XYZ file of C-alpha atoms in Angstrom:
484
model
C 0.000 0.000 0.000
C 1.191 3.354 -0.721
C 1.598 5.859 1.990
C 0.027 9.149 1.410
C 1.141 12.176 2.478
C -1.102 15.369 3.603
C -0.263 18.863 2.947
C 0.537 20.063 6.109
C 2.768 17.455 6.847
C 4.430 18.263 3.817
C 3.966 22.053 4.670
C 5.618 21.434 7.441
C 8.880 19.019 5.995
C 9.413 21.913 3.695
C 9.758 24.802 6.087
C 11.318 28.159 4.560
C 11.293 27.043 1.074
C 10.595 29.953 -0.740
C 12.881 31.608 -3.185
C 15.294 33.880 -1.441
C 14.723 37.900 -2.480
C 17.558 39.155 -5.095
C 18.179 40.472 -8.132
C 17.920 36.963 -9.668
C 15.222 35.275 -8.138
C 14.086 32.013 -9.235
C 10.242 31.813 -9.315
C 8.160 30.142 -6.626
C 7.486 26.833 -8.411
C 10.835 26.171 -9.146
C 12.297 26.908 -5.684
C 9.377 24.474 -4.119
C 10.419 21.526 -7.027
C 14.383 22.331 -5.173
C 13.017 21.947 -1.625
C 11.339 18.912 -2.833
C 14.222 17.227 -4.538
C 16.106 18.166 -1.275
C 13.945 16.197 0.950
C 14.187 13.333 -1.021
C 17.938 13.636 -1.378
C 18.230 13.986 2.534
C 15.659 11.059 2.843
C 13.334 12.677 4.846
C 10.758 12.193 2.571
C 10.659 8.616 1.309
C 10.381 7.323 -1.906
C 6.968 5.621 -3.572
C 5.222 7.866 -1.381
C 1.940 9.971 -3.290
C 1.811 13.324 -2.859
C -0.771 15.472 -1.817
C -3.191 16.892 -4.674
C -2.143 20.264 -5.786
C -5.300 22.354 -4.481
C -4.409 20.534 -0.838
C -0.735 21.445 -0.908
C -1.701 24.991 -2.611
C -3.715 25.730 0.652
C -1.293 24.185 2.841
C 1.409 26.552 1.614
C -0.380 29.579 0.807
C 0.392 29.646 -2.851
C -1.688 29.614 -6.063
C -2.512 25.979 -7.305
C -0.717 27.028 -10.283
C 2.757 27.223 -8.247
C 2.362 23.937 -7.282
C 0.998 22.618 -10.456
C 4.593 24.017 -11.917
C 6.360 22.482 -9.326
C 4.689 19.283 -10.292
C 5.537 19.630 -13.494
C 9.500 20.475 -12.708
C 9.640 17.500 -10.794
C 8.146 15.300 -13.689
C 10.667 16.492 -15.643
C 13.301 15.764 -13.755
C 12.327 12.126 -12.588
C 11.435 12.489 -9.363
C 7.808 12.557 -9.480
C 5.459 10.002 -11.497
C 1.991 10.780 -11.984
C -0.751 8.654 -13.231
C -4.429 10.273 -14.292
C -6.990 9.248 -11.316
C -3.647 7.187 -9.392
C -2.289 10.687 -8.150
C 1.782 11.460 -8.245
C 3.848 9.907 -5.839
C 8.048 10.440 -5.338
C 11.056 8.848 -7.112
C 14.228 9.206 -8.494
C 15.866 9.790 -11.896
C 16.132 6.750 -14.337
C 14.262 4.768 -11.627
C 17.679 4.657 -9.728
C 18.349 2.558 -6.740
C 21.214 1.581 -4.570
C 21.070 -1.730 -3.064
C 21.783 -2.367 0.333
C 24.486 -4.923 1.257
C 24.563 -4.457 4.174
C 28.264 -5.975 6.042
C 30.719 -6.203 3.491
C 34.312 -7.659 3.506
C 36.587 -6.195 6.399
C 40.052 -4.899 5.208
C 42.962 -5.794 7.856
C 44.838 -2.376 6.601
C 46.629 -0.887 9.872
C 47.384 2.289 8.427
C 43.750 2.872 7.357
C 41.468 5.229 10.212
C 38.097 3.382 10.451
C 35.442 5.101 10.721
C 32.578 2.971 9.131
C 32.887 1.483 12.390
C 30.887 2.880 15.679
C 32.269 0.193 17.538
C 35.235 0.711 20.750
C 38.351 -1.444 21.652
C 37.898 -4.166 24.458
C 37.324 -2.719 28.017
C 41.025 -3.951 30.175
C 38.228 -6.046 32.430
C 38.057 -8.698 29.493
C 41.145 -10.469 29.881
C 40.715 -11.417 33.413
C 36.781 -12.426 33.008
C 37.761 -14.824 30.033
C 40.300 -16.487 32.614
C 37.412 -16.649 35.174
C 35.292 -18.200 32.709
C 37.820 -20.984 31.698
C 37.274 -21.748 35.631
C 33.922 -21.442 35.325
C 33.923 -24.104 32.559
C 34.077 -27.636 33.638
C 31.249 -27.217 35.435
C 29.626 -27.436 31.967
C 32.002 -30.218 30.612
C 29.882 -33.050 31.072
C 26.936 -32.261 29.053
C 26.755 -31.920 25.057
C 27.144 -28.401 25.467
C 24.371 -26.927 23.551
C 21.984 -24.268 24.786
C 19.804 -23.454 22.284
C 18.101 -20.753 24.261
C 21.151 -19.558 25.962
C 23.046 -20.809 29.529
C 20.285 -19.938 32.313
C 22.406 -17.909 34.023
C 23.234 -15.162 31.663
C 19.858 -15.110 30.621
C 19.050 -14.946 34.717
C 21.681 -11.865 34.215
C 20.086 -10.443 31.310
C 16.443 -10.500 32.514
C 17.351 -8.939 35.952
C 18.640 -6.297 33.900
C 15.645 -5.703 32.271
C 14.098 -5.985 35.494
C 16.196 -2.918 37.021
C 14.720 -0.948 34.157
C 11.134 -1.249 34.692
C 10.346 -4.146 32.484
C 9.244 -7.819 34.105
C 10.936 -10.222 33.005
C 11.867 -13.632 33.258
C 14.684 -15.844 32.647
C 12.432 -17.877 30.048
C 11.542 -14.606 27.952
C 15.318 -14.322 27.073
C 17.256 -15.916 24.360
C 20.606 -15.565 23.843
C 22.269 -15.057 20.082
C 25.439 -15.044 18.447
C 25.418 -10.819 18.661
C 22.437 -8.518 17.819
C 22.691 -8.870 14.497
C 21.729 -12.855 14.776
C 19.196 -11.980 17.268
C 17.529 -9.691 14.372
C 17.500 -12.157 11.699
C 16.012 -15.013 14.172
C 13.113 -12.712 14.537
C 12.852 -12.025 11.019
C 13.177 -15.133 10.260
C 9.920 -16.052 12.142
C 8.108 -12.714 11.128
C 8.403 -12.277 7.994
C 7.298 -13.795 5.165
C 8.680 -13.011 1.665
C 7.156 -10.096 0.142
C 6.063 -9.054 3.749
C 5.701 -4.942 4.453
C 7.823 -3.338 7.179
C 8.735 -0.156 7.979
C 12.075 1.226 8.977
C 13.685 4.332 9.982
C 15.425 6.182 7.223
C 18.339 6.725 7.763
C 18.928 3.343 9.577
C 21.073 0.696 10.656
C 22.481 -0.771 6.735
C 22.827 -4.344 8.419
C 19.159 -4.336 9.449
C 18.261 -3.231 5.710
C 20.889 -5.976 4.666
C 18.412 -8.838 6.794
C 15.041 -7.337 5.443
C 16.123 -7.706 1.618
C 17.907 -10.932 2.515
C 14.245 -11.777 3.655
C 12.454 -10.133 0.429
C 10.592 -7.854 2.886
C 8.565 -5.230 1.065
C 11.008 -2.075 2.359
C 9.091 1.177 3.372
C 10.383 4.168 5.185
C 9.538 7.096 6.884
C 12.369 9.891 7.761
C 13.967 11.269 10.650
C 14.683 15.043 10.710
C 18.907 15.442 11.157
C 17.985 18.142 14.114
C 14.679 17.030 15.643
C 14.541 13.020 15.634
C 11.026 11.408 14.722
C 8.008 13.451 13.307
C 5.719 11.255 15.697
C 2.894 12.497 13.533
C 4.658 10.845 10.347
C 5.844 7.933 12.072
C 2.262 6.688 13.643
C 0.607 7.778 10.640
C 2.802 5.899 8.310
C 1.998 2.808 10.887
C -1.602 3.312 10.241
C -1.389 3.631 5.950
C 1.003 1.174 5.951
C 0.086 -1.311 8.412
C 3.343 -3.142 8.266
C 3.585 -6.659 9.570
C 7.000 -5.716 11.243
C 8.389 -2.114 12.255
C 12.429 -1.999 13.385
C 13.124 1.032 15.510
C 16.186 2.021 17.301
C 14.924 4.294 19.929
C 17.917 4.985 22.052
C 20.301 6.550 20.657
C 19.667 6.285 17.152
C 21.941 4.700 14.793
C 23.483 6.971 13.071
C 21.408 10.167 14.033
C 21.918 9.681 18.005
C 18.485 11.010 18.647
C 16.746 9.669 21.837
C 12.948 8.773 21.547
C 10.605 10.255 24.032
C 8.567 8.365 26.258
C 5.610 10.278 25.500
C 6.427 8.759 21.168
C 7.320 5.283 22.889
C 4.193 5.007 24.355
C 1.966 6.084 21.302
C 3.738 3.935 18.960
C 3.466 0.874 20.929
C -0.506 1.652 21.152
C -0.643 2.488 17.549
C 1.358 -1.203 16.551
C -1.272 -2.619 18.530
C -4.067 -1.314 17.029
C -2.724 -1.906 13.254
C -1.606 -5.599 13.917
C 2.227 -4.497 13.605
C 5.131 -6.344 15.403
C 7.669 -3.870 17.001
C 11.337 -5.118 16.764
C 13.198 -2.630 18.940
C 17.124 -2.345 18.765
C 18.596 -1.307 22.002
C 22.178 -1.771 21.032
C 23.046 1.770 22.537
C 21.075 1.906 25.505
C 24.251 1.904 28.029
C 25.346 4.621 26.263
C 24.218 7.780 27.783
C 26.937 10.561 27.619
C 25.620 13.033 29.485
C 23.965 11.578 33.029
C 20.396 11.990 31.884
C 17.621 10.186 33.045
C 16.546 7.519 30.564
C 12.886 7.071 29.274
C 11.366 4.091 30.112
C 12.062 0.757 27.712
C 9.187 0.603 24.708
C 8.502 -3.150 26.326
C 7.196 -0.808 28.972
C 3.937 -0.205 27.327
C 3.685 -3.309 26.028
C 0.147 -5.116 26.660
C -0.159 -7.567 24.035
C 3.116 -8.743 23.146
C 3.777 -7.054 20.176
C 7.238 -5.682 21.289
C 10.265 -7.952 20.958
C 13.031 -6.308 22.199
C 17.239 -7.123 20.870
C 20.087 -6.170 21.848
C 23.757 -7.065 22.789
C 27.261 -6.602 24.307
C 29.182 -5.097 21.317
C 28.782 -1.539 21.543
C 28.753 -1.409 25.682
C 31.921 -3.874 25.875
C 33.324 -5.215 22.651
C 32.282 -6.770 19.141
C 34.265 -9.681 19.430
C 32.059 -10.839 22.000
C 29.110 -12.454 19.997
C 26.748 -12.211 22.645
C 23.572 -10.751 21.996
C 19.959 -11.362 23.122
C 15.966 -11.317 22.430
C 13.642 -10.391 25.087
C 9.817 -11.415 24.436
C 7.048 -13.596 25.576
C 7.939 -17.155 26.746
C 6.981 -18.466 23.826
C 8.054 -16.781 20.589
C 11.537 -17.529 22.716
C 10.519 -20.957 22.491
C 9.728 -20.854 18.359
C 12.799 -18.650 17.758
C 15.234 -20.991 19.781
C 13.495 -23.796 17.294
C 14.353 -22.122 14.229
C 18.022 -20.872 15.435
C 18.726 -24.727 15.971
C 18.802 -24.635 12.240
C 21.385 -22.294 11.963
C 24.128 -22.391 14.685
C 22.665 -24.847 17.138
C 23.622 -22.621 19.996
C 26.089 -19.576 21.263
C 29.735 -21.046 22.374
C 29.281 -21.663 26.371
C 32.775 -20.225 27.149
C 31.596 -16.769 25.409
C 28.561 -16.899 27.355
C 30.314 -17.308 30.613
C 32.544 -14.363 29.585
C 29.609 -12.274 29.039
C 28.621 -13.096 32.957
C 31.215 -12.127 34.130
C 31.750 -8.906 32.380
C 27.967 -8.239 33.057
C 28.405 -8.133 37.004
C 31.192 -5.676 36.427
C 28.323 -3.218 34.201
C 28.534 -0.045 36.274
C 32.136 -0.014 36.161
C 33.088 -0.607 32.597
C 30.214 1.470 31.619
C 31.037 4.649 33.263
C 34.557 4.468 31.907
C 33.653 3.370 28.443
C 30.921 6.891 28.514
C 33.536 8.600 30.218
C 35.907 8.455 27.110
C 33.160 8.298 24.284
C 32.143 11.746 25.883
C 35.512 12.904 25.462
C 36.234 11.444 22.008
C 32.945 13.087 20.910
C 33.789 16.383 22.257
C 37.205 16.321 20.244
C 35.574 15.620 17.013
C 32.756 18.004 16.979
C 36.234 20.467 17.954
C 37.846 19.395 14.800
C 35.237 19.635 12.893
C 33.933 23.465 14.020
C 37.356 24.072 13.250
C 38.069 22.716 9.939
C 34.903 22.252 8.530
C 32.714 25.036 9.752
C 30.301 24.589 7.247
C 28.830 21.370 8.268
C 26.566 21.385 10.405
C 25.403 18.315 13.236
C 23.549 18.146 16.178
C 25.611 17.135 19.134
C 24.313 13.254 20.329
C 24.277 12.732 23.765
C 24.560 9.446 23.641
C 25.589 6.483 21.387
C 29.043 6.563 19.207
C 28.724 8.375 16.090
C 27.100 12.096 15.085
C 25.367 12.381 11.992
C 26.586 15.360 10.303
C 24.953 17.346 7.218
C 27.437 18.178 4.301
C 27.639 21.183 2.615
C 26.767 19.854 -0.831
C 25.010 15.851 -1.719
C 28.985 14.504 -1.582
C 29.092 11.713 0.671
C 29.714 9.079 -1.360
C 32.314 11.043 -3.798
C 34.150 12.391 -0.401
C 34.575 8.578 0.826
C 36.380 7.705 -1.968
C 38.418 10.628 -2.228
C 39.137 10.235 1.635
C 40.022 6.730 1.126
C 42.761 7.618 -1.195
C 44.429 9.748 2.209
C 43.521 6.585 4.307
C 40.517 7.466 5.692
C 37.485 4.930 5.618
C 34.277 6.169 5.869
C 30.473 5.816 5.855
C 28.526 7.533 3.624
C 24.864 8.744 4.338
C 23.605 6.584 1.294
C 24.549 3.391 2.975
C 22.135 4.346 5.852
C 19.161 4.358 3.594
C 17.399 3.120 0.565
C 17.678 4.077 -3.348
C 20.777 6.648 -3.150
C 19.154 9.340 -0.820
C 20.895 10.932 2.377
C 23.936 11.868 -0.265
C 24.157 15.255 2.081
C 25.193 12.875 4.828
C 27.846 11.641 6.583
C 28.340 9.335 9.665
C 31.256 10.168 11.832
C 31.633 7.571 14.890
C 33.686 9.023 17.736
C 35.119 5.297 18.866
C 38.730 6.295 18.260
C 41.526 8.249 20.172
C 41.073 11.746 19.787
C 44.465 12.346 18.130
C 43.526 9.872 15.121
C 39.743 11.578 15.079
C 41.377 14.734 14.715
C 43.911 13.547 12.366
C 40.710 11.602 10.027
C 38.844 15.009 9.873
C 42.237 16.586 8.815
C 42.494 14.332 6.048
C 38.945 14.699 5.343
C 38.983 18.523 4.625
C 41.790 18.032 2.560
C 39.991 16.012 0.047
C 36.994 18.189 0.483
C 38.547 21.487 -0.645
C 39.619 19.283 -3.781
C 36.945 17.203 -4.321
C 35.381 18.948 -7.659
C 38.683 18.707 -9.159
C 38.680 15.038 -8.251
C 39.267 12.376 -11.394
C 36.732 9.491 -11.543
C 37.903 6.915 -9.367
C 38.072 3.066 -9.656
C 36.723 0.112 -8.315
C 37.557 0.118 -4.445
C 37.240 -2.992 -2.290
C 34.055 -2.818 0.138
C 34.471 -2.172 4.099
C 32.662 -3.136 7.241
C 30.265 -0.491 8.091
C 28.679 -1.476 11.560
């Protein structure tokens, strides 16, 4: 089903969009078909989605229906509208481009490379000695087969209390334990949806989620996040209600890549509105230990949950370290039940000596935590330095939380400037990756996981290219790189 959007809502997307006063202003139709093109470009306004009819967007803006008409018309032209008589015009791009998502690609092992298509930190000095305590830990499991489809009880004992300390009930047997959060989304997938299935994601988003849906031949739709403000919650539930999705993914805390942090007030509506549309909530809370700034936390979404229609993932690799594949599902007793079934299909179970690792490092939380936020906060700080300094004319919102700020480019370069920064060994994310059919080319995500001297050193590097990058000669072929 296509998702319609009203003119006021696009009023509002569009803002100031008029032509700016001047000796050589461009008329009103044409600066409207810009802002429109921009919004698509940024991904804030998705793609396949119809348009409102030009009297409604005439009176929403306060223009003559022949403004909009012309705008209409512009965008035609150009490819990124498609109207059919009676059907309406909905958005798209040029040539009916797309650019797939691939989501994890081939890691290179270069060491003189800066990575930063990675929002991911070293291992916290506590590992070492809680993998030796683990190795004690392990005969106690020698005797047995040593397969745990759901998970050792007593991680997932650790793992529910934790829930528990944040407001949610929870038991041991509404826990399963995964090989990372990135298993733990593709279990549930794997369960929820069927081939050709409609969900609805976040744009810009998490690429390896996007990577799972195709790999499942989900039905893709999107609604956008504003750079500045997070989630339009009147977009967001109304897209839930058009749309009705079997599956929504979310990433409330701490948003991957914007960093934005979801209200309760949004939590709670969009919980009641998945309810009432028959939609299944998958909500990624890879970031939630990663508050830089002391706040108070809103409550989990799981909190408003009545009718089990949240299932909740997340993991150990951003809080502690990727290496350890130790992630988790939280839901009814049940679906645990039917998802351990089908991941006995794939990897049996999660290595035990991993598992006891994880316990361990989990009863040391507050103390790994606080120094892990303590140095994120400072690595952030660095980089939005550097990059006031040396590239003034981007512009970000500050995250207080999570690894990585979003930042908006002065120009749709992102992809061009990560291949001209790669050249100055610099690896980096562009916005495009984040989303669906070559939008979000204005953006750029910038994880603040490394020491401060090689952040400041990448952004360096970075506005060097930039100040080039029009003089720049068509580059080749590069091999891919990890981009979690």
């Amino acid at each position: 089903m296509t998702t319609t959007i009203r003119g006021s809502q696009l009023a509002r997307l569009l803002g100031q969009w008029h032509a700016l006063p001047g000796r050589h202003r461009s008329p009103d139709y044409a600066a409207l078909a810009a802002a429109v093109r921009g919004l698509l470009s940024d991904g804030r306004l998705p793609l396949g989605v119809r348009l409102p009819a030009e009297r409604e967007l005439a009176e929403s803006l306060a223009v003559s229906r022949t403004t909009v008409s012309a705008a209409y018309r512009t965008l035609r032209e150009t490819g990124h509208l498609t109207s059919r008589r009676g059907a309406g015009s909905w958005t798209t791009l040029p040539h009916g481009h797309r650019v797939a998502t691939s989501g994890l690609w081939a890691a290179g092992d270069d060491r003189d490379m800066i990575d930063l298509g990675v929002a991911a930190s070293a291992a916290p000095v506590e590992l070492v000695p809680a993998a030796r305590a683990a190795a004690d830990d392990l005969p106690r499991y020698l005797g047995s087969a040593g397969y745990h489809p759901t998970g050792l009880m007593e991680l997932r004992d650790v793992v529910a209390a934790g829930y528990r300390e944040r407001g949610v009930a929870t038991s041991a047997e509404q826990i399963l334990i995964t090989a990372g959060t990135q298993q733990a989304l593709d279990l549930v997938l794997r369960l929820s949806v069927p081939a050709g299935s409609p969900v609805l994601v976040e744009a810009p988003t998490y690429p390896n989620a996007l990577a799972a849906l195709a790999a499942r031949r989900a039905r893709i739709n999107t609604h956008g996040l504003d750079a500045e403000t997070g989630w339009d919650g009147e977009m967001l539930l109304g897209a839930l209600r058009q749309q009705r999705p079997r599956l929504s993914y979310v990433i409330p805390e701490f948003h991957n890549p914007t960093g934005h942090l979801m209200t309760a007030e949004l939590r709670e509506r969009l919980v009641a509105t998945a309810h009432s549309t028959g939609t299944e909530l998958v909500v990624d809370e890879s970031w939630v230990d990663l508050a830089l700034e002391g706040q108070e936390m809103p409550p989990p979404v799981a909190v408003f949950d009545r009718h089990s229609r949240v299932v909740s993932i997340g993991g150990m690799s951003k809080g502690y370290w990727g290496g350890l594949r130790i992630g988790w599902v939280r839901a009814s007793a049940p679906l645990v039940q039917r998802l351990a079934a089908i991941r006995v299909g794939v990897d049996m179970a999660s290595p035990v000596l991993e598992q006891l690792v994880a316990v361990r490092l989990l009863a040391q939380a507050p103390q790994i935590l606080a120094e892990r936020r303590t140095r994120l906060r400072e690595r952030r700080d660095a980089l939005a330095a550097t990059l006031r300094e040396l590239l003034p004319e981007w512009e970000f919102t500050l995250p207080r939380g999570g690894a990585s700020l979003w930042a908006e480019l002065d120009g749709p370069i992102s992809s061009a400037l990560a291949r001209a920064a790669e050249d100055l060994g610099v690896r980096l994310a562009p916005g495009p990756r984040f989303g669906l059919d070559g939008t979000l080319e204005r953006f750029l995500r910038l994880p603040f996981t490394l020491p401060p001297d090689e952040l400041t050193e990448a952004v360096r590097r970075i506005a060097s290219v930039r100040h080039d990058l029009d003089r720049t000669a068509t580059p080749s072929w590069r091999t891919p790189a990890v981009i979690a």
